[in-house]
Amino acid sequence: MRTNTDAAFAVEVPRGRVVGRVRMPESAPSGVVVIHPATATPERFYAAFAGYATSRGLAAVTYDLHGTGASGDPREHRGTRMRDWMSEDVPAVAAWTREQFPGLPLSAVGHSIGGHAMVLGYGLEGVSRFATVASHVASTRRIASLGERMRVAAILNVVGPGLSRALGYMPGRRLGLGEDMPAAAMIEWGRWSRHDGYFFDDPTMGAAEAAARVTVPALMVGASDDPWASPRQVDALAARLESAAPERRTFTPDELGVAKVGHHGLLRRGVGERAWPELLDWLTDGRPA
C-alpha cells in the first residue's frame, strides 16, 4: 500500500497509458475513492474534491483519460473513441486501485462520461457503491434552451468533427472546451449526441442490456441549473439502471450558496463544496442522500 501523501502513477491500457495521482490522508486510510473524469476535463480539476476526500480519511485516485492531458498527445491517439475510455481506462484504473489498496472499502465517483462508464458496468468490480455527477442521457435535442441547444449542436456536430478531421485532434483548449482530445472521441461524441437516447441508440454498444445488469448501489447527482445534464436527463439515465434502483439528488444554487452551479460546478472548489459532505457520507456510510 502506498504511504506517499501525493504520488503519481501510470497504468498501461490497450491503446495507450493512463497517468494520474493518488492522494493519501495523514493516517492510514479507511477506504479509497476513485474519481473517473469527465470528457476533456484534466486531472488537476479534481484536486480539491480529492483533497476533501483525504480529509475524511480516504485515499483518492484521480487521472487523465488516455490521449488527454498528462496521459498522452491526442494527435498520437486520434483513433481513440469515447467508448475506449469507458471500456479501457475506467476498469484499468479501478483494477490498479484494488491492487494498491487490498482489503479497503472501494467506492467511486464518475463525472459525466466517468459516470456513464459505471452505468454500463465498467470499473465496478469490488466497488461497494458509486456516485455519478452530471451524468445524463446527453442528447442535444433534450437541451431545454434553444440557444444552448443550437450552440452545443454546432460544436458537437459541425465545428468539433470538422476540426478533428482536419487537424487529427479536437483543439479543446483553443475553443475553451477543456483539454484537447482525440479526433475519434470527438466524432463519436457528436454522433451519439444526435440520437434521442444517446449511446443507448447505438446498436454496437449494447448499452441498455449492460446498464440493466448493474446491481451496485448508485447515487446519481446533478444540479438544477445544469444546461446539459438537466434533472430530466439525469432521470432518463437513472431509469436505465433497472436492477440498481439508484438514489437521486439534485442540488440548487441557492442550496449551495452560489449564483451558478452548471455542468462542472458540483466538483469545483468554491462552488460545490457544500455538496461534498453529503456525497462522501453516502459513499462511505450509506447515509441516504
PDB file of N, CA and C in Angstrom, residues 31-121:
ATOM      1  N   GLY A  31     -10.565   3.847   3.587  1.00  0.00           N
ATOM      2  CA  GLY A  31     -11.174   3.424   2.338  1.00  0.00           C
ATOM      3  C   GLY A  31     -10.532   4.173   1.183  1.00  0.00           C
ATOM      4  N   VAL A  32     -11.021   3.905  -0.009  1.00  0.00           N
ATOM      5  CA  VAL A  32     -10.469   4.513  -1.214  1.00  0.00           C
ATOM      6  C   VAL A  32     -11.614   4.970  -2.107  1.00  0.00           C
ATOM      7  N   VAL A  33     -11.452   6.134  -2.722  1.00  0.00           N
ATOM      8  CA  VAL A  33     -12.414   6.600  -3.713  1.00  0.00           C
ATOM      9  C   VAL A  33     -11.671   6.898  -5.013  1.00  0.00           C
ATOM     10  N   VAL A  34     -12.168   6.342  -6.108  1.00  0.00           N
ATOM     11  CA  VAL A  34     -11.624   6.617  -7.431  1.00  0.00           C
ATOM     12  C   VAL A  34     -12.514   7.653  -8.102  1.00  0.00           C
ATOM     13  N   ILE A  35     -11.916   8.670  -8.681  1.00  0.00           N
ATOM     14  CA  ILE A  35     -12.668   9.722  -9.364  1.00  0.00           C
ATOM     15  C   ILE A  35     -12.425   9.586 -10.862  1.00  0.00           C
ATOM     16  N   HIS A  36     -13.437   9.111 -11.581  1.00  0.00           N
ATOM     17  CA  HIS A  36     -13.339   8.935 -13.022  1.00  0.00           C
ATOM     18  C   HIS A  36     -13.761  10.238 -13.697  1.00  0.00           C
ATOM     19  N   PRO A  37     -12.914  10.821 -14.545  1.00  0.00           N
ATOM     20  CA  PRO A  37     -13.119  12.191 -15.014  1.00  0.00           C
ATOM     21  C   PRO A  37     -14.126  12.334 -16.149  1.00  0.00           C
ATOM     22  N   ALA A  38     -14.523  13.571 -16.372  1.00  0.00           N
ATOM     23  CA  ALA A  38     -15.379  13.936 -17.494  1.00  0.00           C
ATOM     24  C   ALA A  38     -14.541  14.130 -18.748  1.00  0.00           C
ATOM     25  N   THR A  39     -15.204  14.157 -19.886  1.00  0.00           N
ATOM     26  CA  THR A  39     -14.534  14.408 -21.162  1.00  0.00           C
ATOM     27  C   THR A  39     -13.814  15.756 -21.146  1.00  0.00           C
ATOM     28  N   ALA A  40     -12.577  15.779 -21.610  1.00  0.00           N
ATOM     29  CA  ALA A  40     -11.779  17.000 -21.760  1.00  0.00           C
ATOM     30  C   ALA A  40     -11.568  17.743 -20.442  1.00  0.00           C
ATOM     31  N   THR A  41     -11.693  17.025 -19.313  1.00  0.00           N
ATOM     32  CA  THR A  41     -11.509  17.643 -18.003  1.00  0.00           C
ATOM     33  C   THR A  41     -10.233  17.100 -17.373  1.00  0.00           C
ATOM     34  N   PRO A  42      -9.248  17.955 -17.087  1.00  0.00           N
ATOM     35  CA  PRO A  42      -7.951  17.482 -16.612  1.00  0.00           C
ATOM     36  C   PRO A  42      -7.984  16.959 -15.182  1.00  0.00           C
ATOM     37  N   GLU A  43      -7.049  16.107 -14.880  1.00  0.00           N
ATOM     38  CA  GLU A  43      -6.933  15.520 -13.537  1.00  0.00           C
ATOM     39  C   GLU A  43      -6.867  16.588 -12.466  1.00  0.00           C
ATOM     40  N   ARG A  44      -6.163  17.676 -12.725  1.00  0.00           N
ATOM     41  CA  ARG A  44      -5.977  18.717 -11.709  1.00  0.00           C
ATOM     42  C   ARG A  44      -7.297  19.359 -11.283  1.00  0.00           C
ATOM     43  N   PHE A  45      -8.310  19.292 -12.147  1.00  0.00           N
ATOM     44  CA  PHE A  45      -9.610  19.861 -11.788  1.00  0.00           C
ATOM     45  C   PHE A  45     -10.180  19.188 -10.538  1.00  0.00           C
ATOM     46  N   TYR A  46      -9.857  17.921 -10.326  1.00  0.00           N
ATOM     47  CA  TYR A  46     -10.440  17.157  -9.226  1.00  0.00           C
ATOM     48  C   TYR A  46      -9.604  17.193  -7.955  1.00  0.00           C
ATOM     49  N   ALA A  47      -8.542  18.006  -7.954  1.00  0.00           N
ATOM     50  CA  ALA A  47      -7.646  18.046  -6.805  1.00  0.00           C
ATOM     51  C   ALA A  47      -8.358  18.486  -5.530  1.00  0.00           C
ATOM     52  N   ALA A  48      -9.232  19.471  -5.625  1.00  0.00           N
ATOM     53  CA  ALA A  48      -9.904  19.976  -4.424  1.00  0.00           C
ATOM     54  C   ALA A  48     -10.838  18.923  -3.833  1.00  0.00           C
ATOM     55  N   PHE A  49     -11.627  18.272  -4.683  1.00  0.00           N
ATOM     56  CA  PHE A  49     -12.521  17.236  -4.177  1.00  0.00           C
ATOM     57  C   PHE A  49     -11.720  16.069  -3.609  1.00  0.00           C
ATOM     58  N   ALA A  50     -10.627  15.696  -4.288  1.00  0.00           N
ATOM     59  CA  ALA A  50      -9.775  14.624  -3.784  1.00  0.00           C
ATOM     60  C   ALA A  50      -9.180  15.004  -2.433  1.00  0.00           C
ATOM     61  N   GLY A  51      -8.787  16.270  -2.298  1.00  0.00           N
ATOM     62  CA  GLY A  51      -8.261  16.736  -1.017  1.00  0.00           C
ATOM     63  C   GLY A  51      -9.296  16.647   0.087  1.00  0.00           C
ATOM     64  N   TYR A  52     -10.545  16.955  -0.243  1.00  0.00           N
ATOM     65  CA  TYR A  52     -11.597  16.819   0.758  1.00  0.00           C
ATOM     66  C   TYR A  52     -11.756  15.357   1.156  1.00  0.00           C
ATOM     67  N   ALA A  53     -11.690  14.453   0.174  1.00  0.00           N
ATOM     68  CA  ALA A  53     -11.819  13.028   0.475  1.00  0.00           C
ATOM     69  C   ALA A  53     -10.716  12.569   1.422  1.00  0.00           C
ATOM     70  N   THR A  54      -9.482  13.064   1.225  1.00  0.00           N
ATOM     71  CA  THR A  54      -8.407  12.671   2.127  1.00  0.00           C
ATOM     72  C   THR A  54      -8.633  13.236   3.524  1.00  0.00           C
ATOM     73  N   SER A  55      -9.261  14.401   3.624  1.00  0.00           N
ATOM     74  CA  SER A  55      -9.564  14.965   4.946  1.00  0.00           C
ATOM     75  C   SER A  55     -10.587  14.120   5.687  1.00  0.00           C
ATOM     76  N   ARG A  56     -11.320  13.301   4.933  1.00  0.00           N
ATOM     77  CA  ARG A  56     -12.289  12.369   5.525  1.00  0.00           C
ATOM     78  C   ARG A  56     -11.685  10.989   5.773  1.00  0.00           C
ATOM     79  N   GLY A  57     -10.370  10.884   5.583  1.00  0.00           N
ATOM     80  CA  GLY A  57      -9.689   9.630   5.872  1.00  0.00           C
ATOM     81  C   GLY A  57      -9.595   8.664   4.708  1.00  0.00           C
ATOM     82  N   LEU A  58      -9.942   9.112   3.505  1.00  0.00           N
ATOM     83  CA  LEU A  58      -9.896   8.242   2.336  1.00  0.00           C
ATOM     84  C   LEU A  58      -8.666   8.519   1.488  1.00  0.00           C
ATOM     85  N   ALA A  59      -8.160   7.493   0.827  1.00  0.00           N
ATOM     86  CA  ALA A  59      -7.218   7.704  -0.264  1.00  0.00           C
ATOM     87  C   ALA A  59      -8.041   8.063  -1.490  1.00  0.00           C
ATOM     88  N   ALA A  60      -7.520   8.958  -2.342  1.00  0.00           N
ATOM     89  CA  ALA A  60      -8.270   9.423  -3.510  1.00  0.00           C
ATOM     90  C   ALA A  60      -7.411   9.277  -4.758  1.00  0.00           C
ATOM     91  N   VAL A  61      -7.999   8.708  -5.799  1.00  0.00           N
ATOM     92  CA  VAL A  61      -7.293   8.443  -7.050  1.00  0.00           C
ATOM     93  C   VAL A  61      -7.924   9.294  -8.157  1.00  0.00           C
ATOM     94  N   THR A  62      -7.091  10.066  -8.859  1.00  0.00           N
ATOM     95  CA  THR A  62      -7.545  10.896  -9.971  1.00  0.00           C
ATOM     96  C   THR A  62      -6.628  10.638 -11.165  1.00  0.00           C
ATOM     97  N   TYR A  63      -7.117  10.926 -12.386  1.00  0.00           N
ATOM     98  CA  TYR A  63      -6.281  10.656 -13.563  1.00  0.00           C
ATOM     99  C   TYR A  63      -6.812  11.383 -14.790  1.00  0.00           C
ATOM    100  N   ASP A  64      -5.968  11.412 -15.834  1.00  0.00           N
ATOM    101  CA  ASP A  64      -6.347  11.917 -17.152  1.00  0.00           C
ATOM    102  C   ASP A  64      -6.676  10.728 -18.055  1.00  0.00           C
ATOM    103  N   LEU A  65      -7.751  10.804 -18.803  1.00  0.00           N
ATOM    104  CA  LEU A  65      -8.066   9.793 -19.802  1.00  0.00           C
ATOM    105  C   LEU A  65      -6.953   9.742 -20.846  1.00  0.00           C
ATOM    106  N   HIS A  66      -6.657   8.561 -21.389  1.00  0.00           N
ATOM    107  CA  HIS A  66      -5.523   8.470 -22.309  1.00  0.00           C
ATOM    108  C   HIS A  66      -5.805   9.278 -23.579  1.00  0.00           C
ATOM    109  N   GLY A  67      -4.730   9.912 -24.056  1.00  0.00           N
ATOM    110  CA  GLY A  67      -4.864  10.815 -25.184  1.00  0.00           C
ATOM    111  C   GLY A  67      -5.287  12.211 -24.786  1.00  0.00           C
ATOM    112  N   THR A  68      -5.290  12.500 -23.476  1.00  0.00           N
ATOM    113  CA  THR A  68      -5.615  13.837 -22.981  1.00  0.00           C
ATOM    114  C   THR A  68      -4.659  14.192 -21.843  1.00  0.00           C
ATOM    115  N   GLY A  69      -4.438  15.471 -21.639  1.00  0.00           N
ATOM    116  CA  GLY A  69      -3.643  15.930 -20.512  1.00  0.00           C
ATOM    117  C   GLY A  69      -2.301  15.227 -20.404  1.00  0.00           C
ATOM    118  N   ALA A  70      -1.971  14.757 -19.184  1.00  0.00           N
ATOM    119  CA  ALA A  70      -0.698  14.082 -18.948  1.00  0.00           C
ATOM    120  C   ALA A  70      -0.669  12.664 -19.507  1.00  0.00           C
ATOM    121  N   SER A  71      -1.805  12.179 -20.000  1.00  0.00           N
ATOM    122  CA  SER A  71      -1.895  10.798 -20.482  1.00  0.00           C
ATOM    123  C   SER A  71      -1.719  10.672 -21.988  1.00  0.00           C
ATOM    124  N   GLY A  72      -1.020  11.623 -22.591  1.00  0.00           N
ATOM    125  CA  GLY A  72      -0.671  11.465 -23.988  1.00  0.00           C
ATOM    126  C   GLY A  72      -1.212  12.548 -24.898  1.00  0.00           C
ATOM    127  N   ASP A  73      -0.519  12.744 -26.004  1.00  0.00           N
ATOM    128  CA  ASP A  73      -0.892  13.725 -27.012  1.00  0.00           C
ATOM    129  C   ASP A  73      -2.074  13.197 -27.821  1.00  0.00           C
ATOM    130  N   PRO A  74      -3.167  13.953 -27.924  1.00  0.00           N
ATOM    131  CA  PRO A  74      -4.317  13.462 -28.684  1.00  0.00           C
ATOM    132  C   PRO A  74      -4.008  13.185 -30.149  1.00  0.00           C
ATOM    133  N   ARG A  75      -2.984  13.860 -30.691  1.00  0.00           N
ATOM    134  CA  ARG A  75      -2.598  13.608 -32.080  1.00  0.00           C
ATOM    135  C   ARG A  75      -2.084  12.186 -32.267  1.00  0.00           C
ATOM    136  N   GLU A  76      -1.492  11.639 -31.208  1.00  0.00           N
ATOM    137  CA  GLU A  76      -0.959  10.281 -31.270  1.00  0.00           C
ATOM    138  C   GLU A  76      -2.016   9.233 -30.937  1.00  0.00           C
ATOM    139  N   HIS A  77      -3.202   9.702 -30.578  1.00  0.00           N
ATOM    140  CA  HIS A  77      -4.300   8.796 -30.214  1.00  0.00           C
ATOM    141  C   HIS A  77      -5.564   9.161 -30.982  1.00  0.00           C
ATOM    142  N   ARG A  78      -5.388   9.596 -32.212  1.00  0.00           N
ATOM    143  CA  ARG A  78      -6.520  10.126 -32.967  1.00  0.00           C
ATOM    144  C   ARG A  78      -7.629   9.100 -33.136  1.00  0.00           C
ATOM    145  N   GLY A  79      -7.332   7.790 -33.069  1.00  0.00           N
ATOM    146  CA  GLY A  79      -8.349   6.759 -33.229  1.00  0.00           C
ATOM    147  C   GLY A  79      -9.066   6.374 -31.954  1.00  0.00           C
ATOM    148  N   THR A  80      -8.692   6.965 -30.822  1.00  0.00           N
ATOM    149  CA  THR A  80      -9.348   6.647 -29.551  1.00  0.00           C
ATOM    150  C   THR A  80     -10.755   7.219 -29.518  1.00  0.00           C
ATOM    151  N   ARG A  81     -11.711   6.349 -29.204  1.00  0.00           N
ATOM    152  CA  ARG A  81     -13.113   6.749 -29.133  1.00  0.00           C
ATOM    153  C   ARG A  81     -13.553   6.924 -27.679  1.00  0.00           C
ATOM    154  N   MET A  82     -14.723   7.514 -27.491  1.00  0.00           N
ATOM    155  CA  MET A  82     -15.254   7.658 -26.138  1.00  0.00           C
ATOM    156  C   MET A  82     -15.498   6.293 -25.510  1.00  0.00           C
ATOM    157  N   ARG A  83     -15.944   5.348 -26.298  1.00  0.00           N
ATOM    158  CA  ARG A  83     -16.203   4.008 -25.759  1.00  0.00           C
ATOM    159  C   ARG A  83     -14.913   3.354 -25.254  1.00  0.00           C
ATOM    160  N   ASP A  84     -13.769   3.728 -25.846  1.00  0.00           N
ATOM    161  CA  ASP A  84     -12.495   3.169 -25.396  1.00  0.00           C
ATOM    162  C   ASP A  84     -12.128   3.698 -24.010  1.00  0.00           C
ATOM    163  N   TRP A  85     -12.391   4.966 -23.767  1.00  0.00           N
ATOM    164  CA  TRP A  85     -12.164   5.492 -22.424  1.00  0.00           C
ATOM    165  C   TRP A  85     -13.010   4.733 -21.401  1.00  0.00           C
ATOM    166  N   MET A  86     -14.258   4.481 -21.737  1.00  0.00           N
ATOM    167  CA  MET A  86     -15.138   3.811 -20.788  1.00  0.00           C
ATOM    168  C   MET A  86     -14.747   2.358 -20.570  1.00  0.00           C
ATOM    169  N   SER A  87     -14.436   1.659 -21.655  1.00  0.00           N
ATOM    170  CA  SER A  87     -14.198   0.213 -21.552  1.00  0.00           C
ATOM    171  C   SER A  87     -12.754  -0.136 -21.204  1.00  0.00           C
ATOM    172  N   GLU A  88     -11.814   0.801 -21.385  1.00  0.00           N
ATOM    173  CA  GLU A  88     -10.403   0.512 -21.122  1.00  0.00           C
ATOM    174  C   GLU A  88      -9.857   1.272 -19.921  1.00  0.00           C
ATOM    175  N   ASP A  89      -9.975   2.604 -19.938  1.00  0.00           N
ATOM    176  CA  ASP A  89      -9.350   3.408 -18.886  1.00  0.00           C
ATOM    177  C   ASP A  89     -10.016   3.192 -17.525  1.00  0.00           C
ATOM    178  N   VAL A  90     -11.334   3.270 -17.496  1.00  0.00           N
ATOM    179  CA  VAL A  90     -12.048   3.172 -16.215  1.00  0.00           C
ATOM    180  C   VAL A  90     -11.777   1.832 -15.521  1.00  0.00           C
ATOM    181  N   PRO A  91     -11.930   0.685 -16.191  1.00  0.00           N
ATOM    182  CA  PRO A  91     -11.624  -0.570 -15.494  1.00  0.00           C
ATOM    183  C   PRO A  91     -10.149  -0.742 -15.163  1.00  0.00           C
ATOM    184  N   ALA A  92      -9.248  -0.195 -15.994  1.00  0.00           N
ATOM    185  CA  ALA A  92      -7.817  -0.325 -15.718  1.00  0.00           C
ATOM    186  C   ALA A  92      -7.430   0.423 -14.446  1.00  0.00           C
ATOM    187  N   VAL A  93      -7.923   1.651 -14.291  1.00  0.00           N
ATOM    188  CA  VAL A  93      -7.608   2.421 -13.085  1.00  0.00           C
ATOM    189  C   VAL A  93      -8.272   1.787 -11.866  1.00  0.00           C
ATOM    190  N   ALA A  94      -9.483   1.279 -12.035  1.00  0.00           N
ATOM    191  CA  ALA A  94     -10.161   0.610 -10.921  1.00  0.00           C
ATOM    192  C   ALA A  94      -9.381  -0.626 -10.478  1.00  0.00           C
ATOM    193  N   ALA A  95      -8.878  -1.406 -11.442  1.00  0.00           N
ATOM    194  CA  ALA A  95      -8.110  -2.605 -11.109  1.00  0.00           C
ATOM    195  C   ALA A  95      -6.794  -2.241 -10.419  1.00  0.00           C
ATOM    196  N   TRP A  96      -6.115  -1.182 -10.930  1.00  0.00           N
ATOM    197  CA  TRP A  96      -4.885  -0.726 -10.287  1.00  0.00           C
ATOM    198  C   TRP A  96      -5.154  -0.336  -8.835  1.00  0.00           C
ATOM    199  N   THR A  97      -6.251   0.338  -8.601  1.00  0.00           N
ATOM    200  CA  THR A  97      -6.589   0.786  -7.248  1.00  0.00           C
ATOM    201  C   THR A  97      -6.837  -0.399  -6.328  1.00  0.00           C
ATOM    202  N   ARG A  98      -7.553  -1.408  -6.810  1.00  0.00           N
ATOM    203  CA  ARG A  98      -7.790  -2.595  -5.986  1.00  0.00           C
ATOM    204  C   ARG A  98      -6.474  -3.266  -5.603  1.00  0.00           C
ATOM    205  N   GLU A  99      -5.529  -3.321  -6.524  1.00  0.00           N
ATOM    206  CA  GLU A  99      -4.237  -3.949  -6.251  1.00  0.00           C
ATOM    207  C   GLU A  99      -3.426  -3.159  -5.235  1.00  0.00           C
ATOM    208  N   GLN A 100      -3.522  -1.834  -5.301  1.00  0.00           N
ATOM    209  CA  GLN A 100      -2.753  -0.981  -4.406  1.00  0.00           C
ATOM    210  C   GLN A 100      -3.325  -0.937  -3.000  1.00  0.00           C
ATOM    211  N   PHE A 101      -4.626  -1.128  -2.875  1.00  0.00           N
ATOM    212  CA  PHE A 101      -5.291  -0.996  -1.572  1.00  0.00           C
ATOM    213  C   PHE A 101      -6.136  -2.235  -1.263  1.00  0.00           C
ATOM    214  N   PRO A 102      -5.514  -3.398  -1.189  1.00  0.00           N
ATOM    215  CA  PRO A 102      -6.292  -4.626  -0.938  1.00  0.00           C
ATOM    216  C   PRO A 102      -6.969  -4.602   0.425  1.00  0.00           C
ATOM    217  N   GLY A 103      -8.197  -5.027   0.461  1.00  0.00           N
ATOM    218  CA  GLY A 103      -8.910  -5.133   1.724  1.00  0.00           C
ATOM    219  C   GLY A 103      -9.615  -3.878   2.183  1.00  0.00           C
ATOM    220  N   LEU A 104      -9.355  -2.735   1.526  1.00  0.00           N
ATOM    221  CA  LEU A 104     -10.021  -1.499   1.933  1.00  0.00           C
ATOM    222  C   LEU A 104     -11.322  -1.315   1.145  1.00  0.00           C
ATOM    223  N   PRO A 105     -12.345  -0.736   1.777  1.00  0.00           N
ATOM    224  CA  PRO A 105     -13.591  -0.444   1.041  1.00  0.00           C
ATOM    225  C   PRO A 105     -13.301   0.472  -0.138  1.00  0.00           C
ATOM    226  N   LEU A 106     -13.859   0.120  -1.292  1.00  0.00           N
ATOM    227  CA  LEU A 106     -13.616   0.874  -2.519  1.00  0.00           C
ATOM    228  C   LEU A 106     -14.923   1.475  -3.021  1.00  0.00           C
ATOM    229  N   SER A 107     -14.917   2.784  -3.249  1.00  0.00           N
ATOM    230  CA  SER A 107     -16.067   3.468  -3.832  1.00  0.00           C
ATOM    231  C   SER A 107     -15.580   4.289  -5.016  1.00  0.00           C
ATOM    232  N   ALA A 108     -16.505   4.853  -5.769  1.00  0.00           N
ATOM    233  CA  ALA A 108     -16.109   5.591  -6.968  1.00  0.00           C
ATOM    234  C   ALA A 108     -17.081   6.723  -7.245  1.00  0.00           C
ATOM    235  N   VAL A 109     -16.532   7.790  -7.837  1.00  0.00           N
ATOM    236  CA  VAL A 109     -17.323   8.920  -8.317  1.00  0.00           C
ATOM    237  C   VAL A 109     -17.015   9.069  -9.800  1.00  0.00           C
ATOM    238  N   GLY A 110     -18.048   9.130 -10.627  1.00  0.00           N
ATOM    239  CA  GLY A 110     -17.854   9.326 -12.056  1.00  0.00           C
ATOM    240  C   GLY A 110     -18.478  10.628 -12.500  1.00  0.00           C
ATOM    241  N   HIS A 111     -17.664  11.494 -13.087  1.00  0.00           N
ATOM    242  CA  HIS A 111     -18.153  12.782 -13.569  1.00  0.00           C
ATOM    243  C   HIS A 111     -18.479  12.661 -15.054  1.00  0.00           C
ATOM    244  N   SER A 112     -19.706  12.927 -15.432  1.00  0.00           N
ATOM    245  CA  SER A 112     -20.147  12.892 -16.823  1.00  0.00           C
ATOM    246  C   SER A 112     -19.805  11.552 -17.459  1.00  0.00           C
ATOM    247  N   ILE A 113     -18.856  11.478 -18.406  1.00  0.00           N
ATOM    248  CA  ILE A 113     -18.550  10.197 -19.042  1.00  0.00           C
ATOM    249  C   ILE A 113     -17.999   9.176 -18.046  1.00  0.00           C
ATOM    250  N   GLY A 114     -17.332   9.650 -16.992  1.00  0.00           N
ATOM    251  CA  GLY A 114     -16.872   8.731 -15.956  1.00  0.00           C
ATOM    252  C   GLY A 114     -18.033   8.008 -15.305  1.00  0.00           C
ATOM    253  N   GLY A 115     -19.148   8.725 -15.127  1.00  0.00           N
ATOM    254  CA  GLY A 115     -20.360   8.091 -14.615  1.00  0.00           C
ATOM    255  C   GLY A 115     -21.013   7.190 -15.639  1.00  0.00           C
ATOM    256  N   HIS A 116     -20.981   7.608 -16.910  1.00  0.00           N
ATOM    257  CA  HIS A 116     -21.530   6.766 -17.974  1.00  0.00           C
ATOM    258  C   HIS A 116     -20.864   5.394 -17.977  1.00  0.00           C
ATOM    259  N   ALA A 117     -19.537   5.385 -17.789  1.00  0.00           N
ATOM    260  CA  ALA A 117     -18.809   4.120 -17.805  1.00  0.00           C
ATOM    261  C   ALA A 117     -19.327   3.168 -16.738  1.00  0.00           C
ATOM    262  N   MET A 118     -19.535   3.680 -15.532  1.00  0.00           N
ATOM    263  CA  MET A 118     -20.009   2.803 -14.456  1.00  0.00           C
ATOM    264  C   MET A 118     -21.455   2.396 -14.656  1.00  0.00           C
ATOM    265  N   VAL A 119     -22.275   3.272 -15.229  1.00  0.00           N
ATOM    266  CA  VAL A 119     -23.652   2.890 -15.551  1.00  0.00           C
ATOM    267  C   VAL A 119     -23.661   1.703 -16.506  1.00  0.00           C
ATOM    268  N   LEU A 120     -22.641   1.607 -17.353  1.00  0.00           N
ATOM    269  CA  LEU A 120     -22.521   0.478 -18.277  1.00  0.00           C
ATOM    270  C   LEU A 120     -21.767  -0.698 -17.659  1.00  0.00           C
ATOM    271  N   GLY A 121     -21.429  -0.594 -16.381  1.00  0.00           N
ATOM    272  CA  GLY A 121     -20.821  -1.711 -15.669  1.00  0.00           C
ATOM    273  C   GLY A 121     -19.312  -1.734 -15.656  1.00  0.00           C
TER     274      GLY A 121
END
